[in-house]
Amino acid sequence: MTSPQHDPERDEAMARSAIDAYLTNRTRYWERAAQQTKAAEAQAAHRAARNRLARWKNDGVLDDWVASAVVEAAEQDAARIGRETAAAKAGPALHATAIRHTEAIRRWLHAQGHRLADNTPENPVSTVGGHTTGRDRMSSQVSVI
């Protein structure tokens, strides 16, 4: 599934893009929740999400649980692409690309010293018949904030 030689710069670009997207989407989610509910908890969650995004953009600081959540989001995206494109002629290629993207994110985060949920440098998602196989995940322990 992966080529023997990895391009660290490409891995970094993919990881940084995925992290930016994840943190931006979480910030927007909590911003909407705070605006709609006016609840103090939602407002606090929005501030925390906004602060995490700022720390990432300004200082490159990323908590391990966020790194794990980014990888999990990429894995879920790859699985969704696999399901949605299974019948299409280009489906397998799109799915394989999404899996390689996830692996690149995982490699770069691990190279940066992040302890990911499965605590391995590379644990590619595998599929059987278009369905993602089981993996040790801490998805129930990863916060949605």
PDB file of C-alpha atoms in Angstrom, residues 19 22-24 26-27 30 44-63 65-67 143-145:
ATOM      1  CA  ILE A  19      -4.518  19.457  11.094  1.00  0.00           C
ATOM      2  CA  TYR A  22      -9.589  19.517  11.619  1.00  0.00           C
ATOM      3  CA  LEU A  23      -8.932  22.387  14.026  1.00  0.00           C
ATOM      4  CA  THR A  24     -10.759  24.907  11.833  1.00  0.00           C
ATOM      5  CA  ARG A  26     -13.907  21.982  15.287  1.00  0.00           C
ATOM      6  CA  THR A  27     -13.635  25.709  15.992  1.00  0.00           C
ATOM      7  CA  TRP A  30     -18.231  25.068  18.608  1.00  0.00           C
ATOM      8  CA  ALA A  44     -16.067  27.636  26.816  1.00  0.00           C
ATOM      9  CA  ALA A  45     -15.608  24.814  24.286  1.00  0.00           C
ATOM     10  CA  HIS A  46     -15.495  27.380  21.485  1.00  0.00           C
ATOM     11  CA  ARG A  47     -12.829  29.409  23.295  1.00  0.00           C
ATOM     12  CA  ALA A  48     -10.786  26.258  23.911  1.00  0.00           C
ATOM     13  CA  ALA A  49     -11.084  25.194  20.259  1.00  0.00           C
ATOM     14  CA  ARG A  50     -10.159  28.686  19.083  1.00  0.00           C
ATOM     15  CA  ASN A  51      -7.132  28.681  21.405  1.00  0.00           C
ATOM     16  CA  ARG A  52      -5.981  25.267  20.115  1.00  0.00           C
ATOM     17  CA  LEU A  53      -6.241  26.526  16.535  1.00  0.00           C
ATOM     18  CA  ALA A  54      -4.273  29.682  17.401  1.00  0.00           C
ATOM     19  CA  ARG A  55      -1.573  27.697  19.240  1.00  0.00           C
ATOM     20  CA  TRP A  56      -1.222  25.428  16.212  1.00  0.00           C
ATOM     21  CA  LYS A  57      -1.103  28.259  13.679  1.00  0.00           C
ATOM     22  CA  ASN A  58       1.135  30.561  15.737  1.00  0.00           C
ATOM     23  CA  ASP A  59       3.422  28.157  17.589  1.00  0.00           C
ATOM     24  CA  GLY A  60       2.997  24.745  15.937  1.00  0.00           C
ATOM     25  CA  VAL A  61       1.773  23.308  19.253  1.00  0.00           C
ATOM     26  CA  LEU A  62      -0.481  20.287  18.954  1.00  0.00           C
ATOM     27  CA  ASP A  63      -1.757  18.070  21.768  1.00  0.00           C
ATOM     28  CA  TRP A  65      -5.154  13.758  21.573  1.00  0.00           C
ATOM     29  CA  VAL A  66      -5.675  16.238  18.712  1.00  0.00           C
ATOM     30  CA  ALA A  67      -3.046  14.424  16.632  1.00  0.00           C
ATOM     31  CA  SER A 143     -12.756  14.297  22.848  1.00  0.00           C
ATOM     32  CA  VAL A 144     -14.794  15.995  20.149  1.00  0.00           C
ATOM     33  CA  ILE A 145     -13.701  19.461  21.196  1.00  0.00           C
TER      34      ILE A 145
END
